[in-house]
Amino acid sequence: MPDSAALSPRQRTRLDAYTQTGYNFDPDQLTDYTAATGWRVDDYETELPTEAPGPPAARGSWAAACEVLRRYSFPPPGLISGIFLPDQPLSQRVMVLRAQFLGFSFWFGVRIGGVTDETRPLPEGGQEQVWGYNYRTLEGHFERGQIEFIVHKNLTTGRVWCHIHAVSQTGRIRNPFYWLGFKLFGRRLQVRFSQQSLKRLGQQVEQMLREGWQAPPASDSPTVKPISAHDDAQAQLDKNR
């Protein structure tokens, strides 16, 4: 991943401008976004290797899953490639995601809306340790909404799992070609992304527990590089300035 300090001042300015691009929905109204008000609400979950009861182990299943989420190495590379600012803290990360599906390519701008790192009470009693983040759609995105990735550990039982929670609605798509493509394939793209991402996350966690914590091979991960390195991503950036 190239060091963004090597970018030209013009490129740096463009990246900074994209960081200021607004959301295409109101995050303060998330609790009002339900199926009854015309939004899709999706939940997906996968079990991960259990740990001993108590706080997460330093190199255990929970910590490994957090690392996979942090690296953004879990999306299926044939479906999603992520381009983001390598020197930004996770809580400020902005990404351009290229989704590829049945010959169509869609460019999406997103920003991390919040990082979760806390101990919570469980409804059945006891506590859980949770870590993760959400990202939210920016102006120019074909969708409106937020997707959240959270890793949980039940501190009493040692159960570890990852949960995806997404709230979305089709946004405004001016280009009729992309409108048709997204209408035909967008929903299937959403479902495949979540299902395959959780499957890959589980595989990477198991590999890390077996083999150590080396970064996943570049060929097995989404493309991660500055936005300015890709012409189409730069065009998306300029469009949203």
PDB file of N, CA, C and O in Angstrom, residues 76-78 200 216-223:
ATOM      1  N   PRO A  76     -15.128 -10.286  -0.826  1.00  0.00           N
ATOM      2  CA  PRO A  76     -14.675 -11.122  -1.948  1.00  0.00           C
ATOM      3  C   PRO A  76     -14.052 -10.257  -3.033  1.00  0.00           C
ATOM      4  O   PRO A  76     -14.716  -9.350  -3.556  1.00  0.00           O
ATOM      5  N   PRO A  77     -12.776 -10.484  -3.373  1.00  0.00           N
ATOM      6  CA  PRO A  77     -12.074  -9.582  -4.294  1.00  0.00           C
ATOM      7  C   PRO A  77     -12.664  -9.543  -5.689  1.00  0.00           C
ATOM      8  O   PRO A  77     -12.494  -8.555  -6.404  1.00  0.00           O
ATOM      9  N   GLY A  78     -13.382 -10.591  -6.108  1.00  0.00           N
ATOM     10  CA  GLY A  78     -14.012 -10.557  -7.412  1.00  0.00           C
ATOM     11  C   GLY A  78     -15.302  -9.759  -7.438  1.00  0.00           C
ATOM     12  O   GLY A  78     -15.882  -9.528  -8.503  1.00  0.00           O
ATOM     13  N   ARG A 200     -15.617 -15.465   4.108  1.00  0.00           N
ATOM     14  CA  ARG A 200     -14.179 -15.190   4.000  1.00  0.00           C
ATOM     15  C   ARG A 200     -13.596 -14.757   5.345  1.00  0.00           C
ATOM     16  O   ARG A 200     -12.465 -15.118   5.678  1.00  0.00           O
ATOM     17  N   PRO A 216      -2.883 -11.106   4.896  1.00  0.00           N
ATOM     18  CA  PRO A 216      -3.312 -12.027   3.840  1.00  0.00           C
ATOM     19  C   PRO A 216      -2.609 -11.707   2.536  1.00  0.00           C
ATOM     20  O   PRO A 216      -2.190 -10.566   2.306  1.00  0.00           O
ATOM     21  N   PRO A 217      -2.424 -12.712   1.661  1.00  0.00           N
ATOM     22  CA  PRO A 217      -1.777 -12.453   0.364  1.00  0.00           C
ATOM     23  C   PRO A 217      -2.511 -11.369  -0.409  1.00  0.00           C
ATOM     24  O   PRO A 217      -3.735 -11.270  -0.363  1.00  0.00           O
ATOM     25  N   ALA A 218      -1.765 -10.545  -1.126  1.00  0.00           N
ATOM     26  CA  ALA A 218      -2.370  -9.442  -1.876  1.00  0.00           C
ATOM     27  C   ALA A 218      -3.398  -9.949  -2.876  1.00  0.00           C
ATOM     28  O   ALA A 218      -4.412  -9.301  -3.137  1.00  0.00           O
ATOM     29  N   SER A 219      -3.144 -11.123  -3.447  1.00  0.00           N
ATOM     30  CA  SER A 219      -4.064 -11.662  -4.450  1.00  0.00           C
ATOM     31  C   SER A 219      -5.378 -12.109  -3.841  1.00  0.00           C
ATOM     32  O   SER A 219      -6.344 -12.361  -4.556  1.00  0.00           O
ATOM     33  N   ASP A 220      -5.422 -12.229  -2.513  1.00  0.00           N
ATOM     34  CA  ASP A 220      -6.623 -12.722  -1.848  1.00  0.00           C
ATOM     35  C   ASP A 220      -7.390 -11.604  -1.166  1.00  0.00           C
ATOM     36  O   ASP A 220      -8.301 -11.856  -0.385  1.00  0.00           O
ATOM     37  N   SER A 221      -7.033 -10.365  -1.425  1.00  0.00           N
ATOM     38  CA  SER A 221      -7.647  -9.236  -0.731  1.00  0.00           C
ATOM     39  C   SER A 221      -8.082  -8.178  -1.731  1.00  0.00           C
ATOM     40  O   SER A 221      -7.578  -8.126  -2.854  1.00  0.00           O
ATOM     41  N   PRO A 222      -8.993  -7.304  -1.337  1.00  0.00           N
ATOM     42  CA  PRO A 222      -9.368  -6.192  -2.211  1.00  0.00           C
ATOM     43  C   PRO A 222      -8.180  -5.292  -2.488  1.00  0.00           C
ATOM     44  O   PRO A 222      -7.229  -5.227  -1.709  1.00  0.00           O
ATOM     45  N   THR A 223      -8.226  -4.606  -3.607  1.00  0.00           N
ATOM     46  CA  THR A 223      -7.181  -3.655  -3.946  1.00  0.00           C
ATOM     47  C   THR A 223      -7.220  -2.494  -2.965  1.00  0.00           C
ATOM     48  O   THR A 223      -8.263  -1.897  -2.751  1.00  0.00           O
TER      49      THR A 223
END
